[in-house]
Amino acid sequence: MTTDRTDAPFIIVGGGMAGDAAARGIRMVEEDHPIVLLTTEGSGPYDRPPLSKDPLASDLAERVDRQTSSEGVDVRTRARVRRIDRKGRRVVLQDGEALEWRGLVLAPGARPVVPAWARVPDGAEDLEVLAFRTLEDARALAGRVEEGCVPLVVGGGFVGTELAAALAKSGHAPALAYPEDAPLGRVLPDPFPRLMARYLEGLGVELQPGTAFRSTETLASSAPEAAPRRGGAPGGV
Ligand SMILES: Cc1cc2nc3c(=O)[nH]c(=O)nc-3n(C[C@H](O)[C@H](O)[C@H](O)COP(=O)(O)OP(=O)(O)OC[C@H]3O[C@@H](n4cnc5c(N)ncnc54)[C@H](O)[C@@H]3O)c2cc1C
């Protein structure tokens, strides 16, 4: 963080858990000074980890909300920072608005990697790929599942495995594809991946071990049997 004593607010770029923690940290030492938090998302900071544990919960948004604005923070949603003017000590937003800062915190996090094979070519309306990271992604997934789509979860790491288990426990058992022999095979030692495979199968998840996608066509052919043509394929990233 760079600092300078002016009347300008503290500006936080990023509405994730780090952005929220920064706001609370500043508030502990600056009781009244204005703090502006900018996020590209449609809601203020929230806890991301619960998203993959209970993605279909109807009260998900309320449960994960970190209530950052209750700390007297001006939370601005759908506000993308396009440029940082270090000399002028201001950030410039996508819509051209410029905001000066007294102190600037950068907490822009990360975005899911969407590999080339998961990018749906024009005209392939029967295949939809959702990356899974945000509250909006969870809402989109819930919408597809309610329409009757059977998802193919791609990725047997923590997020993909949690997502598959949570969907199955909600009565919407998906397929789960991963290149390893068992889910969590890359992150946990034996026997845990084998135990996890047994657990997921018991929940009704269709396991697809040894699956490394190379093209959108192979992705489409892995869609679960029961999937309607417009099946969702959330990336467990
Ligand atoms: C589904 C899921 C489950 C997870 N489960 C766990 C778990 O169980 N345990 C665990 O330890 N970790 C878990 N994680 C990881 C953990 O959630 C992340 O490490 C954490 O959210 C990172 O927080 P962050 O604030 O640094 O970044 P992010 O959460 O990525 O937030 C970055 C924010 O910056 C904003 N932003 C980016 N660019 C700009 C810009 N130009 N202008 C304005 N705003 C911008 C974005 O809109 C976003 O709001 C999980 C992650 C996911 C997605």
XYZ file of N, CA and C and ligand atoms in Angstrom:
764
model
N 0.845 -1.200 0.000
C 0.000 0.000 0.000
C 0.879 1.249 0.000
N 0.539 2.232 -0.842
C 1.245 3.508 -0.797
C 0.399 4.470 0.034
N 1.004 5.397 0.775
C 0.206 6.289 1.624
C 0.640 7.740 1.485
N -0.309 8.631 1.737
C -0.043 10.061 1.729
C -1.195 10.695 2.488
N -0.952 11.696 3.333
C -2.057 12.229 4.137
C -2.818 13.293 3.348
N -3.988 12.950 2.894
C -4.863 13.911 2.222
C -6.277 13.613 2.687
N -7.229 14.393 2.192
C -8.636 14.127 2.518
C -9.216 13.028 1.648
N -8.474 12.627 0.633
C -8.992 11.609 -0.288
C -9.210 10.293 0.456
N -10.110 9.442 -0.054
C -10.384 8.173 0.640
C -9.264 7.153 0.450
N -9.298 6.137 1.290
C -8.520 4.941 0.994
C -9.286 4.199 -0.090
N -8.571 3.747 -1.096
C -9.227 3.013 -2.181
C -8.738 1.567 -2.157
N -9.687 0.655 -2.193
C -9.348 -0.772 -2.254
C -9.848 -1.301 -3.585
N -8.950 -1.864 -4.378
C -9.349 -2.457 -5.660
C -9.477 -3.955 -5.443
N -10.717 -4.442 -5.451
C -10.944 -5.873 -5.240
C -11.964 -6.107 -4.144
N -13.014 -6.840 -4.498
C -14.089 -7.097 -3.534
C -14.100 -8.529 -3.059
N -12.929 -9.134 -2.936
C -12.855 -10.494 -2.406
C -12.612 -10.465 -0.904
N -12.188 -11.603 -0.379
C -11.957 -11.694 1.057
C -10.769 -10.820 1.473
N -9.780 -10.690 0.576
C -8.626 -9.841 0.890
C -9.050 -8.374 0.938
N -9.902 -7.964 -0.013
C -10.386 -6.584 -0.029
C -11.169 -6.272 1.237
N -12.009 -7.201 1.653
C -12.794 -7.017 2.884
C -11.872 -6.908 4.103
N -10.867 -7.794 4.160
C -9.942 -7.772 5.305
C -9.161 -6.461 5.339
N -8.794 -5.962 4.162
C -8.065 -4.688 4.101
C -8.941 -3.561 4.638
N -10.212 -3.560 4.246
C -11.130 -2.505 4.709
C -11.252 -2.541 6.233
N -11.405 -3.741 6.779
C -11.550 -3.858 8.239
C -10.257 -3.461 8.950
N -9.123 -3.793 8.344
C -7.834 -3.419 8.932
C -7.653 -1.910 8.964
N -8.010 -1.257 7.874
C -7.898 0.214 7.832
C -8.848 0.826 8.861
N -10.062 0.260 8.940
C -11.065 0.815 9.861
C -10.597 0.731 11.320
N -9.791 -0.266 11.637
C -9.304 -0.408 13.020
C -8.416 0.763 13.432
N -7.715 1.357 12.469
C -6.820 2.471 12.819
C -7.346 3.819 12.340
N -8.308 3.800 11.449
C -8.890 5.041 10.911
C -10.402 4.948 11.082
N -10.902 5.420 12.233
C -12.310 5.196 12.557
C -13.282 5.838 11.582
N -12.923 7.049 11.092
C -13.898 7.809 10.305
C -13.493 8.068 8.862
N -12.255 7.814 8.522
C -11.810 8.228 7.190
C -12.542 7.437 6.106
N -12.953 8.105 5.021
C -13.671 7.393 3.956
C -12.840 6.261 3.337
N -13.520 5.153 3.118
C -12.912 4.004 2.431
C -13.827 3.649 1.271
N -13.259 3.522 0.086
C -14.041 3.115 -1.087
C -13.501 1.770 -1.564
N -14.392 0.794 -1.698
C -13.984 -0.532 -2.190
C -14.608 -0.750 -3.564
N -13.774 -1.069 -4.541
C -14.238 -1.234 -5.922
C -14.170 -2.698 -6.323
N -15.259 -3.198 -6.879
C -15.265 -4.594 -7.327
C -15.972 -4.716 -8.667
N -15.501 -5.638 -9.486
C -16.157 -5.857 -10.781
C -17.429 -6.682 -10.623
N -17.586 -7.317 -9.461
C -18.734 -8.217 -9.284
C -20.015 -7.438 -8.985
N -21.143 -8.159 -9.015
C -22.438 -7.526 -8.795
C -22.806 -7.408 -7.331
N -21.977 -7.964 -6.444
C -22.241 -7.834 -5.010
C -20.935 -7.505 -4.294
N -21.080 -7.022 -3.061
C -19.906 -6.685 -2.258
C -19.195 -7.945 -1.802
N -18.120 -7.794 -1.003
C -17.327 -8.957 -0.595
C -18.146 -10.060 0.070
N -17.790 -11.292 -0.260
C -18.448 -12.452 0.346
C -17.421 -13.570 0.461
N -17.758 -14.572 1.281
C -16.873 -15.728 1.450
C -17.008 -16.647 0.245
N -15.909 -16.907 -0.426
C -15.966 -17.760 -1.618
C -16.007 -19.266 -1.277
N -15.262 -19.723 -0.244
C -15.223 -21.179 -0.004
C -16.585 -21.860 0.108
N -17.615 -21.272 0.740
C -18.890 -22.001 0.835
C -19.572 -22.236 -0.513
N -19.169 -21.516 -1.549
C -19.870 -21.643 -2.836
C -19.849 -23.073 -3.355
N -18.687 -23.737 -3.236
C -18.599 -25.096 -3.784
C -19.098 -26.139 -2.787
N -19.333 -25.719 -1.535
C -19.820 -26.688 -0.537
C -21.339 -26.794 -0.550
N -22.025 -25.723 -0.959
C -23.491 -25.741 -0.965
C -24.007 -24.791 -2.051
N -23.658 -25.084 -3.321
C -23.924 -24.100 -4.378
C -25.396 -23.849 -4.660
N -26.273 -24.781 -4.278
C -27.688 -24.629 -4.629
C -28.517 -24.027 -3.495
N -27.882 -23.690 -2.362
C -28.646 -23.158 -1.221
C -29.370 -21.878 -1.616
N -30.653 -21.793 -1.280
C -31.432 -20.621 -1.703
C -30.992 -19.360 -0.958
N -30.420 -19.532 0.250
C -29.991 -18.358 1.013
C -28.469 -18.167 0.943
N -27.874 -18.678 -0.138
C -26.408 -18.642 -0.256
C -25.861 -17.213 -0.147
N -26.483 -16.288 -0.881
C -25.966 -14.910 -0.913
C -25.934 -14.299 0.484
N -26.998 -14.514 1.265
C -27.041 -13.936 2.621
C -26.012 -14.615 3.524
N -25.865 -15.931 3.349
C -24.962 -16.669 4.232
C -23.502 -16.281 4.039
N -23.137 -15.950 2.802
C -21.716 -15.683 2.541
C -21.353 -14.197 2.629
N -22.357 -13.341 2.671
C -22.127 -11.887 2.664
C -21.230 -11.460 3.831
N -20.168 -10.708 3.559
C -19.273 -10.262 4.637
C -19.688 -8.908 5.218
N -20.743 -8.317 4.685
C -21.322 -7.084 5.241
C -20.271 -5.994 5.429
N -19.486 -5.817 4.406
C -18.397 -4.840 4.467
C -18.921 -3.418 4.627
N -20.080 -3.124 4.018
C -20.567 -1.735 4.091
C -20.987 -1.350 5.509
N -21.244 -2.362 6.377
C -21.614 -2.026 7.757
C -20.429 -1.422 8.516
N -19.236 -1.505 7.926
C -18.046 -0.879 8.531
C -17.876 0.558 8.038
N -18.914 1.088 7.389
C -18.807 2.445 6.859
C -17.951 2.498 5.604
N -17.964 1.408 4.854
C -17.181 1.349 3.613
C -18.128 1.582 2.438
N -17.724 2.455 1.528
C -18.509 2.719 0.326
C -18.169 1.628 -0.694
N -19.027 0.601 -0.763
C -18.774 -0.538 -1.658
C -19.393 -0.238 -3.017
N -18.568 -0.194 -4.045
C -19.087 0.093 -5.390
C -18.964 -1.153 -6.260
N -20.120 -1.714 -6.609
C -20.132 -2.935 -7.416
C -20.088 -2.589 -8.904
N -19.764 -3.586 -9.713
C -19.617 -3.417 -11.167
C -18.767 -2.194 -11.489
N -17.723 -2.010 -10.715
C -16.810 -0.877 -10.904
C -15.425 -1.432 -11.223
N -15.091 -1.471 -12.489
C -13.807 -2.041 -12.915
C -12.752 -0.945 -13.027
N -11.622 -1.153 -12.373
C -10.509 -0.210 -12.506
C -9.777 -0.521 -13.807
N -9.689 0.492 -14.654
C -9.045 0.290 -15.957
C -7.574 0.692 -15.910
N -7.268 1.724 -15.091
C -5.914 2.260 -15.117
C -5.554 2.844 -13.752
N -4.289 2.722 -13.392
C -3.813 3.358 -12.161
C -2.843 4.463 -12.554
N -3.173 5.680 -12.137
C -2.340 6.843 -12.439
C -1.508 7.125 -11.189
N -0.314 6.546 -11.143
C 0.485 6.631 -9.911
C 0.923 8.063 -9.630
N 1.297 8.784 -10.691
C 1.751 10.162 -10.504
C 0.631 11.036 -9.955
N -0.567 10.867 -10.543
C -1.715 11.664 -10.113
C -2.400 11.086 -8.886
N -1.926 9.931 -8.409
C -2.485 9.239 -7.249
C -3.996 9.060 -7.393
N -4.382 8.438 -8.495
C -5.805 8.175 -8.712
C -5.990 6.930 -9.560
N -7.158 6.316 -9.364
C -7.514 5.190 -10.222
C -8.556 5.681 -11.219
N -8.513 5.114 -12.419
C -9.483 5.492 -13.447
C -10.354 4.274 -13.729
N -11.671 4.460 -13.606
C -12.604 3.357 -13.808
C -12.934 3.188 -15.293
N -13.553 2.043 -15.592
C -13.936 1.724 -16.969
C -14.779 2.838 -17.592
N -15.678 3.442 -16.783
C -16.567 4.482 -17.332
C -15.904 5.858 -17.369
N -14.617 5.924 -17.031
C -13.884 7.188 -17.134
C -13.788 7.957 -15.826
N -14.587 7.592 -14.830
C -14.519 8.303 -13.552
C -13.133 8.116 -12.928
N -12.598 9.188 -12.354
C -11.282 9.097 -11.703
C -11.452 9.351 -10.209
N -10.809 8.524 -9.391
C -10.910 8.668 -7.937
C -9.512 8.819 -7.356
N -9.309 9.907 -6.617
C -8.007 10.092 -5.967
C -7.930 9.228 -4.724
N -6.721 8.881 -4.339
C -6.581 8.073 -3.128
C -5.647 8.724 -2.119
N -5.926 8.420 -0.857
C -4.964 8.722 0.209
C -4.035 7.517 0.370
N -4.640 6.340 0.302
C -3.866 5.100 0.305
C -4.529 4.145 -0.659
N -3.745 3.343 -1.342
C -4.302 2.426 -2.346
C -3.939 0.988 -1.989
N -4.951 0.113 -1.976
C -4.722 -1.315 -1.748
C -5.129 -2.062 -3.009
N -4.246 -2.914 -3.509
C -4.587 -3.739 -4.669
C -4.858 -5.159 -4.197
N -6.085 -5.619 -4.399
C -6.457 -6.988 -4.001
C -7.340 -7.602 -5.085
N -6.839 -7.631 -6.336
C -7.709 -8.053 -7.446
C -7.795 -9.557 -7.654
N -7.157 -10.343 -6.781
C -7.352 -11.792 -6.812
C -6.931 -12.443 -8.115
N -7.716 -13.440 -8.515
C -7.371 -14.228 -9.702
C -8.644 -14.567 -10.460
N -8.468 -15.003 -11.690
C -9.608 -15.467 -12.492
C -9.380 -16.924 -12.847
N -10.472 -17.700 -13.028
C -10.259 -19.093 -13.434
C -9.617 -19.162 -14.815
N -8.758 -20.139 -15.001
C -8.187 -20.376 -16.330
C -9.202 -21.200 -17.114
N -9.615 -20.698 -18.262
C -10.514 -21.483 -19.115
C -9.687 -21.973 -20.304
N -9.309 -23.268 -20.297
C -8.439 -23.779 -21.358
C -9.113 -23.726 -22.722
N -8.302 -23.781 -23.773
C -8.839 -23.660 -25.137
C -9.896 -24.725 -25.413
N -9.694 -25.952 -24.899
C -10.657 -27.013 -25.197
C -12.012 -26.793 -24.539
N -12.074 -25.856 -23.585
C -13.352 -25.605 -22.903
C -14.071 -24.394 -23.479
N -13.496 -23.779 -24.515
C -14.171 -22.628 -25.130
C -15.112 -23.144 -26.206
N -16.382 -22.879 -26.015
C -17.392 -23.436 -26.920
C -17.350 -22.692 -28.252
N -17.211 -23.437 -29.363
C -17.186 -22.766 -30.666
C -18.544 -22.175 -31.017
N -18.555 -21.123 -31.848
C -19.814 -20.509 -32.287
C -20.712 -21.576 -32.901
N -21.981 -21.494 -32.586
C -22.943 -22.411 -33.203
C -23.181 -23.680 -32.404
N -22.382 -23.928 -31.350
C -22.573 -25.159 -30.561
C -23.482 -24.851 -29.373
N -24.761 -24.549 -29.678
C -25.688 -24.111 -28.616
C -26.006 -25.216 -27.622
N -25.719 -26.481 -28.010
C -26.084 -27.576 -27.114
C -25.052 -27.785 -26.003
N -23.974 -27.001 -26.003
C -22.950 -27.161 -24.969
C -22.723 -25.814 -24.295
N -22.736 -25.833 -22.980
C -22.479 -24.593 -22.249
C -21.428 -24.872 -21.191
N -20.425 -24.026 -21.116
C -19.363 -24.217 -20.127
C -19.419 -23.071 -19.129
N -19.499 -23.404 -17.850
C -19.471 -22.392 -16.797
C -18.189 -22.571 -15.998
N -17.410 -21.523 -15.846
C -16.313 -21.577 -14.877
C -16.956 -21.335 -13.514
N -16.407 -21.912 -12.459
C -17.072 -21.788 -11.161
C -16.178 -21.044 -10.186
N -16.537 -19.787 -9.908
C -15.732 -19.013 -8.967
C -16.557 -18.031 -8.139
N -17.618 -17.509 -8.742
C -18.332 -16.410 -8.090
C -19.750 -16.815 -7.689
N -20.355 -15.928 -6.901
C -21.757 -16.102 -6.515
C -22.627 -16.166 -7.772
N -22.287 -15.354 -8.765
C -23.062 -15.372 -10.013
C -22.916 -16.723 -10.722
N -21.718 -17.324 -10.654
C -21.534 -18.664 -11.247
C -22.419 -19.676 -10.518
N -22.482 -19.561 -9.180
C -23.300 -20.499 -8.395
C -24.771 -20.346 -8.771
N -25.212 -19.091 -8.946
C -26.609 -18.854 -9.344
C -26.879 -19.443 -10.720
N -25.918 -19.275 -11.645
C -26.096 -19.805 -13.008
C -26.187 -21.327 -12.968
N -25.323 -21.948 -12.166
C -25.346 -23.410 -12.047
C -26.687 -23.875 -11.467
N -27.150 -23.182 -10.411
C -28.434 -23.558 -9.796
C -29.557 -23.461 -10.828
N -29.514 -22.418 -11.658
C -30.545 -22.238 -12.687
C -30.551 -23.390 -13.679
N -29.348 -23.809 -14.123
C -29.263 -24.901 -15.111
C -29.760 -26.205 -14.506
N -29.365 -26.448 -13.256
C -29.758 -27.698 -12.599
C -31.276 -27.737 -12.433
N -31.863 -26.573 -12.078
C -33.323 -26.521 -11.940
C -34.021 -26.789 -13.265
N -33.368 -26.407 -14.378
C -33.948 -26.674 -15.710
C -33.865 -28.156 -16.067
N -33.117 -28.929 -15.270
C -33.010 -30.364 -15.530
C -31.692 -30.782 -16.145
N -30.745 -29.832 -16.309
C -29.441 -30.195 -16.868
C -28.662 -31.056 -15.865
N -27.966 -32.051 -16.379
C -27.087 -32.867 -15.531
C -25.657 -32.407 -15.815
N -24.985 -31.793 -14.839
C -23.671 -31.215 -15.140
C -22.555 -32.256 -15.241
N -21.569 -31.899 -16.030
C -20.296 -32.610 -16.037
C -19.311 -31.680 -15.337
N -18.802 -32.078 -14.178
C -17.827 -31.257 -13.461
C -16.445 -31.679 -13.949
N -15.668 -30.716 -14.410
C -14.338 -31.029 -14.936
C -13.295 -30.570 -13.932
N -12.543 -31.516 -13.405
C -11.486 -31.171 -12.453
C -11.699 -31.882 -11.136
N -10.736 -32.706 -10.754
C -10.862 -33.483 -9.521
C -10.023 -32.922 -8.393
N -9.859 -31.601 -8.363
C -9.193 -30.961 -7.226
C -10.220 -30.681 -6.137
N -9.871 -29.791 -5.204
C -10.788 -29.534 -4.089
C -12.133 -28.989 -4.570
N -12.084 -27.964 -5.435
C -13.338 -27.308 -5.830
C -14.237 -28.257 -6.623
N -13.663 -28.966 -7.614
C -14.467 -29.881 -8.423
C -15.062 -31.006 -7.593
N -14.249 -31.544 -6.682
C -14.718 -32.662 -5.852
C -15.816 -32.210 -4.893
N -15.609 -31.052 -4.281
C -16.639 -30.520 -3.373
C -17.939 -30.267 -4.118
N -17.787 -29.698 -5.306
C -18.963 -29.350 -6.111
C -19.747 -30.609 -6.488
N -19.028 -31.654 -6.908
C -19.700 -32.901 -7.300
C -20.449 -33.490 -6.106
N -19.796 -33.504 -4.934
C -20.440 -34.067 -3.740
C -21.666 -33.240 -3.351
N -21.526 -31.911 -3.397
C -22.636 -31.043 -2.982
C -23.832 -31.201 -3.922
N -23.556 -31.263 -5.224
C -24.656 -31.432 -6.188
C -25.359 -32.767 -5.954
N -24.567 -33.819 -5.741
C -25.159 -35.145 -5.531
C -26.009 -35.154 -4.270
N -25.503 -34.504 -3.208
C -26.257 -34.496 -1.944
C -27.558 -33.712 -2.082
N -27.602 -32.785 -3.051
C -28.837 -32.027 -3.288
C -29.751 -32.752 -4.264
N -29.401 -33.981 -4.629
C -30.270 -34.751 -5.520
C -30.003 -34.512 -6.997
N -28.840 -33.920 -7.334
C -28.512 -33.646 -8.739
C -27.132 -34.220 -9.046
N -26.984 -35.535 -8.913
C -25.667 -36.160 -9.075
C -25.094 -35.875 -10.463
N -23.889 -35.306 -10.529
C -23.262 -35.000 -11.813
C -22.288 -36.104 -12.219
N -21.628 -35.926 -13.359
C -20.441 -36.717 -13.689
C -19.234 -35.884 -13.266
N -18.131 -36.554 -12.942
C -16.912 -35.848 -12.528
C -15.740 -36.413 -13.325
N -15.095 -35.560 -14.128
C -13.984 -36.006 -14.977
C -12.675 -35.405 -14.488
N -11.608 -36.223 -14.499
C -10.294 -35.764 -14.027
C -9.233 -36.683 -14.618
N -8.017 -36.185 -14.817
C -6.978 -37.009 -15.447
C -6.363 -38.047 -14.516
N -6.485 -37.855 -13.194
C -5.858 -38.777 -12.242
C -6.670 -40.071 -12.129
N -6.168 -40.999 -11.302
C -6.884 -42.263 -11.094
C -8.090 -42.087 -10.176
N -8.018 -41.083 -9.299
C -9.109 -40.876 -8.338
C -9.215 -39.388 -8.020
N -10.387 -38.932 -7.567
C -10.535 -37.518 -7.199
C -9.559 -37.153 -6.090
N -9.032 -35.964 -6.125
C -8.048 -35.450 -5.158
C -6.701 -36.172 -5.262
N -6.528 -36.964 -6.347
C -5.307 -37.748 -6.520
C -4.055 -36.911 -6.639
N -4.204 -35.664 -7.023
C -3.022 -34.815 -7.182
C -2.704 -34.049 -5.902
N -3.678 -33.972 -4.994
C -3.461 -33.123 -3.813
C -3.413 -33.895 -2.495
N -3.883 -35.146 -2.483
C -3.846 -35.925 -1.239
C -3.194 -37.284 -1.489
N -2.477 -37.831 -0.478
C -1.839 -39.143 -0.643
C -2.860 -40.273 -0.488
N -2.456 -41.473 -0.910
C -3.269 -42.666 -0.667
C -3.465 -42.855 0.833
N -4.562 -43.352 1.343
C -5.688 -43.922 0.598
C -6.821 -42.925 0.349
N -6.586 -41.627 0.646
C -7.709 -40.676 0.631
C -8.389 -40.552 -0.735
N -7.628 -40.480 -1.850
C -8.327 -40.395 -3.138
C -9.227 -41.602 -3.401
N -8.750 -42.806 -3.036
C -9.586 -44.003 -3.271
C -10.844 -43.962 -2.408
N -10.670 -43.496 -1.156
C -11.839 -43.391 -0.266
C -12.830 -42.364 -0.801
N -12.285 -41.265 -1.335
C -13.161 -40.227 -1.888
C -13.932 -40.762 -3.092
N -13.248 -41.555 -3.935
C -13.922 -42.134 -5.110
C -15.099 -42.999 -4.654
N -14.856 -43.807 -3.627
C -15.918 -44.692 -3.131
C -17.084 -43.863 -2.572
N -16.735 -42.816 -1.837
C -17.760 -41.945 -1.238
C -18.627 -41.296 -2.331
N -17.957 -40.757 -3.358
C -18.708 -40.073 -4.424
C -19.587 -41.053 -5.196
N -19.044 -42.247 -5.442
C -19.853 -43.253 -6.151
C -21.091 -43.599 -5.336
N -20.901 -43.672 -4.014
C -22.035 -43.946 -3.125
C -23.101 -42.867 -3.204
N -22.675 -41.646 -3.523
C -23.639 -40.545 -3.654
C -24.295 -40.528 -5.032
N -23.784 -41.381 -5.929
C -24.374 -41.442 -7.272
C -23.617 -40.646 -8.319
N -22.416 -40.152 -7.983
C -21.626 -39.395 -8.965
C -21.025 -40.370 -9.978
N -21.140 -40.024 -11.270
C -20.545 -40.862 -12.323
C -19.081 -40.448 -12.483
N -18.160 -41.303 -12.050
C -16.735 -40.938 -12.081
C -16.127 -41.238 -13.444
N -15.318 -40.294 -13.943
C -14.630 -40.481 -15.227
C -13.134 -40.262 -15.009
N -12.433 -41.257 -14.391
C -10.994 -41.103 -14.139
C -10.198 -41.164 -15.442
N -8.956 -40.692 -15.387
C -8.075 -40.778 -16.559
C -8.572 -39.956 -17.735
N -9.356 -38.919 -17.455
C -9.922 -38.110 -18.547
C -9.183 -36.779 -18.656
N -8.422 -36.621 -19.739
C -7.737 -35.345 -19.991
C -8.278 -34.805 -21.304
N -9.065 -33.753 -21.235
C -9.703 -33.235 -22.444
C -8.690 -32.517 -23.327
N -8.878 -32.689 -24.620
C -8.016 -31.995 -25.585
C -8.835 -31.110 -26.521
N -10.146 -31.392 -26.618
C -10.967 -30.616 -27.555
C -12.394 -30.523 -27.029
N -13.134 -29.561 -27.556
C -14.522 -29.384 -27.140
C -15.347 -30.617 -27.492
N -14.977 -31.298 -28.592
C -15.730 -32.483 -29.016
C -15.643 -33.576 -27.949
N -14.427 -33.799 -27.406
C -14.294 -34.851 -26.392
C -15.029 -34.439 -25.120
N -15.057 -33.139 -24.843
C -15.787 -32.638 -23.674
C -17.271 -32.967 -23.829
N -17.814 -32.691 -25.015
C -19.238 -32.945 -25.267
C -19.555 -34.434 -25.142
N -18.635 -35.286 -25.613
C -18.937 -36.724 -25.588
C -18.853 -37.297 -24.178
N -18.273 -36.549 -23.232
C -18.196 -37.018 -21.845
C -19.424 -36.632 -21.031
N -20.323 -35.844 -21.617
C -21.502 -35.386 -20.868
C -22.287 -36.588 -20.365
N -22.850 -36.491 -19.155
C -23.565 -37.632 -18.582
C -24.690 -38.110 -19.483
N -24.940 -39.418 -19.434
C -25.980 -40.063 -20.248
C -27.307 -39.327 -20.185
N -27.707 -38.981 -18.942
C -29.043 -38.424 -18.746
C -29.136 -36.950 -19.130
N -28.007 -36.370 -19.564
C -28.008 -34.927 -19.801
C -28.862 -34.565 -21.001
N -29.693 -33.530 -20.861
C -30.390 -33.033 -22.036
C -29.370 -32.397 -22.972
N -29.744 -32.069 -24.180
C -28.761 -31.585 -25.163
C -28.002 -30.369 -24.648
N -28.723 -29.498 -23.899
C -28.055 -28.289 -23.444
C -27.507 -28.504 -22.026
N -26.631 -29.482 -21.870
C -26.097 -29.817 -20.553
C -25.056 -28.815 -20.102
N -25.066 -28.474 -18.824
C -24.069 -27.549 -18.295
C -22.790 -28.286 -17.970
N -21.673 -27.661 -18.159
C -20.395 -28.276 -17.812
C -19.567 -27.295 -17.020
N -19.819 -27.199 -15.710
C -19.062 -26.245 -14.921
C -17.628 -26.701 -14.752
N -16.697 -25.828 -14.961
C -15.301 -26.190 -14.766
C -14.969 -26.161 -13.299
N -14.573 -27.269 -12.731
C -14.089 -27.262 -11.353
C -12.675 -26.739 -11.384
N -12.526 -25.441 -11.240
C -11.220 -24.828 -11.469
C -10.448 -24.707 -10.169
C -15.482 -22.236 -5.196
C -14.282 -21.923 -4.346
C -14.077 -22.612 -3.152
C -12.964 -22.343 -2.361
N -12.794 -23.027 -1.200
C -11.730 -22.746 -0.417
C -11.532 -23.427 0.828
O -12.322 -24.291 1.209
N -10.451 -23.094 1.576
C -9.555 -22.128 1.169
O -8.583 -21.852 1.891
N -9.716 -21.464 -0.012
C -10.776 -21.752 -0.804
N -10.930 -21.092 -1.995
C -9.947 -20.066 -2.383
C -10.270 -18.712 -1.731
O -11.650 -18.434 -1.843
C -9.449 -17.631 -2.438
O -8.105 -17.889 -2.140
C -9.841 -16.250 -1.964
O -11.180 -16.007 -2.316
C -8.943 -15.198 -2.598
O -9.420 -13.937 -2.161
P -8.931 -12.590 -2.816
O -9.683 -11.497 -2.138
O -7.444 -12.508 -2.796
O -9.303 -12.646 -4.366
P -10.687 -12.887 -5.120
O -11.628 -13.669 -4.285
O -10.316 -13.407 -6.467
O -11.309 -11.434 -5.281
C -10.776 -10.480 -6.171
C -11.774 -9.355 -6.344
O -11.153 -8.314 -7.105
C -12.072 -7.819 -8.065
N -11.321 -7.235 -9.183
C -10.441 -7.862 -10.009
N -9.968 -6.980 -10.930
C -10.557 -5.776 -10.653
C -10.497 -4.469 -11.252
N -9.718 -4.202 -12.318
N -11.258 -3.470 -10.719
C -12.051 -3.706 -9.637
N -12.143 -4.920 -9.028
C -11.411 -5.939 -9.538
C -12.893 -9.045 -8.459
O -14.134 -8.629 -8.990
C -13.039 -9.752 -7.102
O -14.163 -9.241 -6.424
C -12.033 -21.351 -2.791
C -12.243 -20.659 -4.000
C -13.350 -20.937 -4.767
C -13.566 -20.190 -6.061
